Amino acid sequence: DTEVTQTPKHLVMGMTNKKSLKCEQHMGHRAMYWYKQKAKKPPELMFVYSYEKLSINESVPSRFSPECPNSSLLNLHLHALQPEDSALYLCASSQDVDSYNEQFFGPGTRLTVL
Amino acid sequence: KQEVTQIPAALSVPEGENLVLNCSFTDSAIYNLQWFRQDPGKGLTSLLLIQSSQREQTSGRLNASLDKSSGRSTLYIAASQPGDSATYLCAVNWGGKLIFGQGTELSVKP
């Protein structure tokens, strides 16, 4: 199984809502990533988890809160978002954060903030 | 600053043509480089991974080369098909972080 799954596929939320994005992989990977991709732009790294601990936060606003409850799951909790946060949110995983490992991406969650 | 540039931004070719997509990067101290395909509104599909010690990788009709010293990689697609139409992204791994180029939007006309 070389699949990374993400739920939901689409999410529409208001600026006062609280929602969560979920990501799951069953490849035994110990590194998981969140990326944000705006329309017609390349993905940009947000967070990296290594062995269930946050290892990189690319200066992401606190209204985005990542969580890694176990080695297979990665969540992104959303609160008080702005319309400019509307984007495709991609999850990825790799064997570990060793630089030689290939990253595998999920299909993404399309987020719209009203 | 570590940056990745892809040329051209868009490319339209007739079916059956061989084509080359270009990727350049500013810092040669890379760990590896990945080529991805992205269909509209979808996630990324990994096509090829080239480690810094390698010169090329092949998968079917795809061949990717890497010249680390000059900061360049190319993705060669042989005998293009309409199903190859997508955006192709080059991503360079510096210290475990992937930094992406802007992508090349490829359209293959029947």
Short mmCIF file of C-alpha atoms in Angstrom, two decimals:
data_model
loop_
_atom_site.label_atom_id
_atom_site.label_comp_id
_atom_site.label_asym_id
_atom_site.label_seq_id
_atom_site.Cartn_x
_atom_site.Cartn_y
_atom_site.Cartn_z
CA ASP A 1 0.00 0.00 0.00
CA THR A 2 1.67 3.19 -1.20
CA GLU A 3 -1.28 5.45 -0.58
CA VAL A 4 -1.72 8.59 1.46
CA THR A 5 -5.38 9.36 2.11
CA GLN A 6 -6.91 12.70 3.07
CA THR A 7 -10.36 13.64 4.32
CA PRO A 8 -12.46 15.51 3.55
CA LYS A 9 -11.92 16.09 -0.17
CA HIS A 10 -13.66 19.45 0.01
CA LEU A 11 -14.37 21.75 2.95
CA VAL A 12 -16.21 25.05 3.12
CA MET A 13 -16.02 26.96 6.39
CA GLY A 14 -16.76 30.37 7.79
CA MET A 15 -14.17 32.53 9.48
CA THR A 16 -15.53 31.67 12.94
CA ASN A 17 -15.68 27.91 12.43
CA LYS A 18 -13.36 25.25 13.80
CA LYS A 19 -12.61 22.32 11.52
CA SER A 20 -9.96 19.65 11.07
CA LEU A 21 -8.23 18.06 8.11
CA LYS A 22 -7.11 14.46 8.38
CA CYS A 23 -4.32 12.51 6.73
CA GLU A 24 -3.50 8.82 7.02
CA GLN A 25 -0.80 6.52 5.69
CA HIS A 26 -0.12 2.83 6.29
CA MET A 27 3.33 2.57 4.72
CA GLY A 28 5.13 2.61 8.05
CA HIS A 29 6.52 6.05 7.28
CA ARG A 30 7.77 8.04 10.24
CA ALA A 31 7.81 11.49 8.63
CA MET A 32 4.66 13.36 7.66
CA TYR A 33 4.21 16.77 6.11
CA TRP A 34 1.58 19.45 5.50
CA TYR A 35 1.81 21.64 2.39
CA LYS A 36 -0.39 24.50 1.22
CA GLN A 37 -0.96 25.11 -2.47
CA LYS A 38 -2.67 28.23 -3.78
CA ALA A 39 -4.18 28.25 -7.27
CA LYS A 40 -1.59 28.21 -10.06
CA LYS A 41 1.24 28.13 -7.49
CA PRO A 42 3.56 25.36 -6.33
CA PRO A 43 3.08 23.66 -2.94
CA GLU A 44 4.71 25.35 0.05
CA LEU A 45 5.82 23.45 3.13
CA MET A 46 3.95 24.25 6.36
CA PHE A 47 4.90 21.59 8.93
CA VAL A 48 7.06 18.49 9.27
CA TYR A 49 6.52 15.74 11.84
CA SER A 50 9.26 13.25 12.55
CA TYR A 51 8.49 10.26 14.78
CA GLU A 52 5.28 12.00 15.89
CA LYS A 53 7.09 15.13 17.01
CA LEU A 54 6.92 18.49 15.27
CA SER A 55 10.33 19.12 13.76
CA ILE A 56 9.68 22.01 11.35
CA ASN A 57 7.16 24.86 11.48
CA GLU A 58 7.63 27.20 8.54
CA SER A 59 6.39 30.26 10.47
CA VAL A 60 2.77 29.26 9.94
CA PRO A 61 0.11 31.41 11.70
CA SER A 62 -1.27 29.91 14.92
CA ARG A 63 -4.74 29.60 13.40
CA PHE A 64 -3.29 26.42 11.85
CA SER A 65 -2.54 23.81 14.52
CA PRO A 66 -1.02 20.46 13.52
CA GLU A 67 -1.31 17.27 15.52
CA CYS A 68 0.19 13.82 15.07
CA PRO A 69 -1.73 11.42 17.36
CA ASN A 70 0.17 8.36 16.13
CA SER A 71 2.62 7.33 13.45
CA SER A 72 -0.11 6.80 10.83
CA LEU A 73 -2.24 9.89 11.38
CA LEU A 74 -1.72 13.58 10.90
CA ASN A 75 -4.32 16.25 11.58
CA LEU A 76 -4.48 19.94 10.83
CA HIS A 77 -6.83 21.87 13.10
CA LEU A 78 -8.23 25.09 11.66
CA HIS A 79 -9.65 28.01 13.62
CA ALA A 80 -10.50 31.61 12.76
CA LEU A 81 -9.22 31.29 9.21
CA GLN A 82 -9.21 34.09 6.68
CA PRO A 83 -10.48 33.97 3.07
CA GLU A 84 -6.86 34.10 1.86
CA ASP A 85 -6.33 30.72 3.55
CA SER A 86 -8.46 29.13 0.85
CA ALA A 87 -6.21 26.64 -0.91
CA LEU A 88 -5.48 22.97 -1.58
CA TYR A 89 -3.93 21.41 1.52
CA LEU A 90 -1.67 18.48 0.75
CA CYS A 91 -0.35 15.85 3.10
CA ALA A 92 2.76 13.82 2.34
CA SER A 93 4.81 11.12 4.01
CA SER A 94 8.27 9.62 3.69
CA GLN A 95 10.22 6.81 5.33
CA ASP A 96 11.74 9.34 7.68
CA VAL A 97 13.11 12.86 7.43
CA ASP A 98 16.40 11.53 6.15
CA SER A 99 16.98 13.63 3.09
CA TYR A 100 17.31 10.69 0.73
CA ASN A 101 13.74 9.52 1.02
CA GLU A 102 11.00 9.98 -1.54
CA GLN A 103 7.89 11.86 -0.47
CA PHE A 104 4.45 10.49 -1.33
CA PHE A 105 1.51 12.86 -1.54
CA GLY A 106 -2.18 12.51 -0.86
CA PRO A 107 -4.97 13.87 -3.09
CA GLY A 108 -5.43 16.97 -0.97
CA THR A 109 -8.31 18.78 0.71
CA ARG A 110 -9.76 21.74 -1.18
CA LEU A 111 -10.53 24.36 1.49
CA THR A 112 -12.74 27.38 0.91
CA VAL A 113 -13.02 30.01 3.64
CA LEU A 114 -16.02 32.32 3.32
CA LYS B 1 18.53 31.69 -1.30
CA GLN B 2 17.48 28.24 -2.49
CA GLU B 3 15.24 28.58 -5.52
CA VAL B 4 13.90 26.31 -8.25
CA THR B 5 12.99 27.55 -11.72
CA GLN B 6 11.15 25.69 -14.43
CA ILE B 7 11.12 26.56 -18.11
CA PRO B 8 8.88 26.78 -20.05
CA ALA B 9 5.86 27.75 -17.96
CA ALA B 10 3.56 26.22 -20.55
CA LEU B 11 4.04 23.94 -23.52
CA SER B 12 1.66 22.71 -26.20
CA VAL B 13 2.72 19.93 -28.54
CA PRO B 14 1.07 17.56 -31.01
CA GLU B 15 0.70 13.94 -30.01
CA GLY B 16 3.73 11.78 -30.69
CA GLU B 17 6.37 14.44 -30.15
CA ASN B 18 9.33 13.94 -27.85
CA LEU B 19 9.72 16.81 -25.42
CA VAL B 20 12.01 18.15 -22.72
CA LEU B 21 11.07 20.02 -19.56
CA ASN B 22 13.75 21.99 -17.78
CA CYS B 23 14.44 22.62 -14.11
CA SER B 24 17.24 24.69 -12.63
CA PHE B 25 18.21 25.27 -9.01
CA THR B 26 20.45 27.72 -7.24
CA ASP B 27 22.29 25.64 -4.63
CA SER B 28 24.08 22.52 -5.83
CA ALA B 29 24.20 20.97 -2.33
CA ILE B 30 21.02 19.02 -2.93
CA TYR B 31 20.13 15.64 -1.49
CA ASN B 32 17.77 14.60 -4.23
CA LEU B 33 15.33 15.87 -6.82
CA GLN B 34 11.81 14.65 -7.55
CA TRP B 35 9.65 15.15 -10.62
CA PHE B 36 5.91 15.17 -10.00
CA ARG B 37 2.82 15.27 -12.14
CA GLN B 38 -0.29 17.15 -11.03
CA ASP B 39 -3.66 16.98 -12.75
CA PRO B 40 -6.02 19.95 -12.24
CA GLY B 41 -7.36 20.08 -8.69
CA LYS B 42 -5.59 16.86 -7.74
CA GLY B 43 -2.66 15.81 -5.58
CA LEU B 44 0.88 15.13 -6.70
CA THR B 45 2.00 11.91 -8.33
CA SER B 46 5.70 11.15 -7.96
CA LEU B 47 7.22 10.29 -11.34
CA LEU B 48 10.94 9.98 -10.71
CA LEU B 49 13.37 10.48 -7.84
CA ILE B 50 17.04 11.16 -8.58
CA GLN B 51 19.51 11.01 -5.71
CA SER B 52 22.33 13.55 -5.70
CA SER B 53 24.84 10.84 -6.60
CA GLN B 54 22.88 9.73 -9.67
CA ARG B 55 22.93 11.11 -13.21
CA GLU B 56 19.61 9.84 -14.48
CA GLN B 57 16.53 7.75 -13.81
CA THR B 58 14.12 6.13 -16.24
CA SER B 59 10.55 4.96 -15.95
CA GLY B 60 8.76 3.87 -19.09
CA ARG B 61 8.62 6.82 -21.50
CA LEU B 62 10.11 9.17 -18.93
CA ASN B 63 13.78 9.89 -18.39
CA ALA B 64 15.11 12.41 -15.90
CA SER B 65 18.69 13.61 -15.81
CA LEU B 66 20.57 15.51 -13.15
CA ASP B 67 23.65 17.71 -13.47
CA LYS B 68 24.25 18.87 -9.93
CA SER B 69 27.31 20.95 -10.70
CA SER B 70 25.42 23.13 -13.18
CA GLY B 71 22.21 23.11 -11.12
CA ARG B 72 20.04 21.54 -13.81
CA SER B 73 17.65 18.67 -14.35
CA THR B 74 15.63 17.72 -17.39
CA LEU B 75 12.58 15.52 -17.78
CA TYR B 76 12.37 13.88 -21.19
CA ILE B 77 9.01 12.50 -22.31
CA ALA B 78 9.11 10.23 -25.34
CA ALA B 79 6.23 9.81 -27.79
CA SER B 80 3.88 12.15 -25.93
CA GLN B 81 0.20 11.25 -25.58
CA PRO B 82 -2.90 13.34 -24.75
CA GLY B 83 -2.99 11.56 -21.38
CA ASP B 84 0.35 13.20 -20.55
CA SER B 85 -1.41 16.58 -20.35
CA ALA B 86 -0.86 17.89 -16.81
CA THR B 87 1.37 20.21 -14.82
CA TYR B 88 4.86 18.86 -14.18
CA LEU B 89 6.62 20.01 -11.04
CA CYS B 90 10.28 19.74 -10.17
CA ALA B 91 11.09 19.67 -6.45
CA VAL B 92 14.56 19.90 -4.95
CA ASN B 93 15.36 18.42 -1.56
CA TRP B 94 17.63 20.57 0.54
CA GLY B 95 18.14 19.16 4.02
CA GLY B 96 14.84 17.27 4.02
CA LYS B 97 12.76 20.20 2.75
CA LEU B 98 11.24 20.05 -0.70
CA ILE B 99 11.20 23.33 -2.59
CA PHE B 100 9.15 23.32 -5.76
CA GLY B 101 9.49 25.09 -9.06
CA GLN B 102 6.50 26.90 -10.54
CA GLY B 103 5.75 23.99 -12.85
CA THR B 104 5.36 23.46 -16.58
CA GLU B 105 1.79 23.12 -17.84
CA LEU B 106 1.86 20.59 -20.66
CA SER B 107 -0.88 20.15 -23.23
CA VAL B 108 -0.61 17.33 -25.76
CA LYS B 109 -3.02 17.74 -28.67
CA PRO B 110 -4.48 14.69 -30.43
#
